[in-house]
């Protein structure tokens, strides 16, 4: 059972465009949602994260939108640059009602983003 | 460099051999995680340490896998009698502590079993 579903699997955008990656989750106990960026041969790097008490969080060119009722969240990359070309992963974990989950992350399968110059 | 470090970065081994990986977390991070990532997939949780105590193990962690964190600092992950299906990137992540949620990943160890 895939608890976090990520789409699209791959995405190509032009420089300066907006990249949008979507994730949906099933476990209603999830209440911490980070996004990670991974370059080939490197470990995932934390980009931005959100808790359900807000519907949107923005850090620079990166914005998370969160829809609790739909159990969906998305990453928007504004003014996409070739240097943003990487694989992006959404993740989730229960915090408030962790039930001993130890905050282990459940990841989506990733989105390979290519930004053309 | 104060990030999470992992060694070796790459390991090629023959089926049936034992391998051991090391993770050095960010200083003063007392929570440590191991994940496994196969090609085209997101990382999957393997095990979790709080200080030196191993508090959770995934069902993915067969009896051939063992992890330790003596003294609550660095951690090791050992795989005995490696199989081709063990080929993957093994990632370590650390977190500061109670109430602090951000996990920071190391560069990973790429294991290839031939």
Short mmCIF file of N, CA, C and O in Angstrom, two decimals, chain A residues 32 36 38 41-44 46 51 89 95 100-105 107-109, chain B residues 9 33 35 37 40-43 45 48 55-56 91 95 101-103 105-107:
data_model
loop_
_atom_site.label_atom_id
_atom_site.label_comp_id
_atom_site.label_asym_id
_atom_site.label_seq_id
_atom_site.Cartn_x
_atom_site.Cartn_y
_atom_site.Cartn_z
N UNK A 32 3.10 16.22 9.21
CA UNK A 32 4.33 16.94 8.90
C UNK A 32 4.72 16.51 7.50
O UNK A 32 4.84 15.31 7.23
N UNK A 36 11.95 17.21 -0.33
CA UNK A 36 13.40 17.05 -0.46
C UNK A 36 13.78 17.15 -1.93
O UNK A 36 13.04 16.75 -2.83
N UNK A 38 16.90 16.06 -4.59
CA UNK A 38 18.03 15.14 -4.67
C UNK A 38 18.68 15.22 -6.04
O UNK A 38 18.02 15.04 -7.07
N UNK A 41 23.53 10.96 -7.35
CA UNK A 41 24.67 10.58 -6.54
C UNK A 41 24.77 11.28 -5.20
O UNK A 41 25.76 11.11 -4.48
N UNK A 42 23.76 12.06 -4.84
CA UNK A 42 23.77 12.81 -3.59
C UNK A 42 22.61 12.36 -2.71
O UNK A 42 21.66 11.72 -3.16
N UNK A 43 22.69 12.71 -1.43
CA UNK A 43 21.58 12.45 -0.55
C UNK A 43 20.50 13.51 -0.69
O UNK A 43 20.75 14.61 -1.20
N UNK A 44 19.28 13.20 -0.25
CA UNK A 44 18.19 14.19 -0.32
C UNK A 44 18.50 15.39 0.58
O UNK A 44 19.01 15.22 1.69
N UNK A 46 16.79 18.74 2.42
CA UNK A 46 15.52 19.33 2.85
C UNK A 46 15.33 20.70 2.22
O UNK A 46 16.18 21.58 2.33
N UNK A 51 3.29 22.15 8.23
CA UNK A 51 2.38 21.50 9.16
C UNK A 51 0.96 21.91 8.78
O UNK A 51 0.75 22.94 8.15
N UNK A 89 11.23 14.83 -3.92
CA UNK A 89 10.46 13.86 -3.17
C UNK A 89 9.59 14.57 -2.14
O UNK A 89 10.08 15.44 -1.40
N UNK A 95 3.06 13.35 13.66
CA UNK A 95 3.77 14.00 14.75
C UNK A 95 2.87 14.09 15.98
O UNK A 95 3.21 13.55 17.03
N UNK A 100 4.30 6.50 18.55
CA UNK A 100 5.60 5.84 18.54
C UNK A 100 6.21 5.72 17.16
O UNK A 100 7.09 4.90 16.94
N UNK A 101 5.74 6.55 16.20
CA UNK A 101 6.29 6.43 14.85
C UNK A 101 7.72 6.92 14.77
O UNK A 101 8.40 6.67 13.80
N UNK A 102 8.14 7.63 15.81
CA UNK A 102 9.51 8.13 15.82
C UNK A 102 9.81 9.07 14.66
O UNK A 102 10.96 9.27 14.32
N UNK A 103 8.74 9.60 14.07
CA UNK A 103 8.85 10.59 13.01
C UNK A 103 9.56 10.05 11.78
O UNK A 103 10.17 10.80 11.02
N UNK A 104 9.51 8.74 11.59
CA UNK A 104 10.11 8.19 10.38
C UNK A 104 9.31 8.67 9.19
O UNK A 104 8.09 8.78 9.23
N UNK A 105 10.02 9.00 8.11
CA UNK A 105 9.39 9.58 6.94
C UNK A 105 8.94 8.50 5.96
O UNK A 105 9.65 7.53 5.72
N UNK A 107 8.06 8.32 2.05
CA UNK A 107 8.34 9.12 0.86
C UNK A 107 7.45 8.72 -0.31
O UNK A 107 7.03 7.56 -0.44
N UNK A 108 7.21 9.71 -1.19
CA UNK A 108 6.66 9.42 -2.50
C UNK A 108 7.76 8.85 -3.39
O UNK A 108 8.93 8.77 -2.99
N UNK A 109 7.40 8.49 -4.63
CA UNK A 109 8.35 7.84 -5.52
C UNK A 109 9.26 8.83 -6.25
O UNK A 109 10.19 8.42 -6.93
N UNK B 9 31.57 5.82 0.34
CA UNK B 9 30.56 6.36 -0.55
C UNK B 9 30.10 5.31 -1.54
O UNK B 9 28.94 5.31 -1.97
N UNK B 33 18.58 7.94 11.77
CA UNK B 33 17.78 7.05 10.94
C UNK B 33 18.64 6.43 9.83
O UNK B 33 19.53 7.08 9.30
N UNK B 35 17.87 4.71 6.04
CA UNK B 35 16.90 4.47 4.97
C UNK B 35 17.61 3.73 3.83
O UNK B 35 18.83 3.82 3.68
N UNK B 37 17.37 3.31 -0.46
CA UNK B 37 16.77 3.85 -1.67
C UNK B 37 17.21 3.03 -2.88
O UNK B 37 18.41 2.93 -3.16
N UNK B 40 14.99 4.80 -8.82
CA UNK B 40 13.67 5.25 -9.22
C UNK B 40 12.64 5.26 -8.10
O UNK B 40 11.45 5.44 -8.37
N UNK B 41 13.08 5.06 -6.88
CA UNK B 41 12.16 5.03 -5.74
C UNK B 41 12.56 6.06 -4.69
O UNK B 41 13.70 6.55 -4.67
N UNK B 42 11.64 6.38 -3.81
CA UNK B 42 11.97 7.21 -2.68
C UNK B 42 12.63 6.39 -1.59
O UNK B 42 12.54 5.16 -1.58
N UNK B 43 13.31 7.05 -0.67
CA UNK B 43 13.92 6.31 0.46
C UNK B 43 12.87 5.57 1.27
O UNK B 43 11.74 6.05 1.45
N UNK B 45 12.31 3.63 5.06
CA UNK B 45 12.81 3.56 6.42
C UNK B 45 13.30 2.16 6.76
O UNK B 45 12.65 1.16 6.44
N UNK B 48 15.73 3.16 13.42
CA UNK B 48 15.79 4.44 14.13
C UNK B 48 16.48 4.28 15.47
O UNK B 48 16.21 3.33 16.21
N UNK B 55 15.27 1.97 18.64
CA UNK B 55 13.88 1.97 19.08
C UNK B 55 12.91 1.40 18.06
O UNK B 55 11.78 1.07 18.42
N UNK B 56 13.30 1.34 16.80
CA UNK B 56 12.38 0.83 15.80
C UNK B 56 13.15 0.22 14.64
O UNK B 56 14.18 0.75 14.22
N UNK B 91 21.09 5.34 3.02
CA UNK B 91 21.13 6.72 3.47
C UNK B 91 20.98 6.80 4.98
O UNK B 91 20.21 6.06 5.58
N UNK B 95 18.51 13.95 13.26
CA UNK B 95 17.54 14.97 13.69
C UNK B 95 17.97 15.45 15.06
O UNK B 95 18.45 14.67 15.88
N UNK B 101 11.71 18.49 14.00
CA UNK B 101 11.28 17.50 13.04
C UNK B 101 12.21 17.31 11.84
O UNK B 101 12.17 16.27 11.19
N UNK B 102 13.03 18.30 11.55
CA UNK B 102 13.80 18.27 10.31
C UNK B 102 14.85 17.17 10.34
O UNK B 102 15.67 17.10 11.25
N UNK B 103 14.81 16.31 9.31
CA UNK B 103 15.82 15.27 9.15
C UNK B 103 16.79 15.70 8.06
O UNK B 103 16.38 16.10 6.96
N UNK B 105 19.95 14.51 5.69
CA UNK B 105 20.51 13.29 5.12
C UNK B 105 21.99 13.44 4.78
O UNK B 105 22.46 14.52 4.42
N UNK B 106 22.69 12.33 4.87
CA UNK B 106 24.04 12.24 4.38
C UNK B 106 24.06 11.94 2.89
O UNK B 106 23.00 11.78 2.27
N UNK B 107 25.25 11.81 2.30
CA UNK B 107 25.37 11.58 0.86
C UNK B 107 25.07 10.16 0.45
O UNK B 107 24.90 9.88 -0.74
#
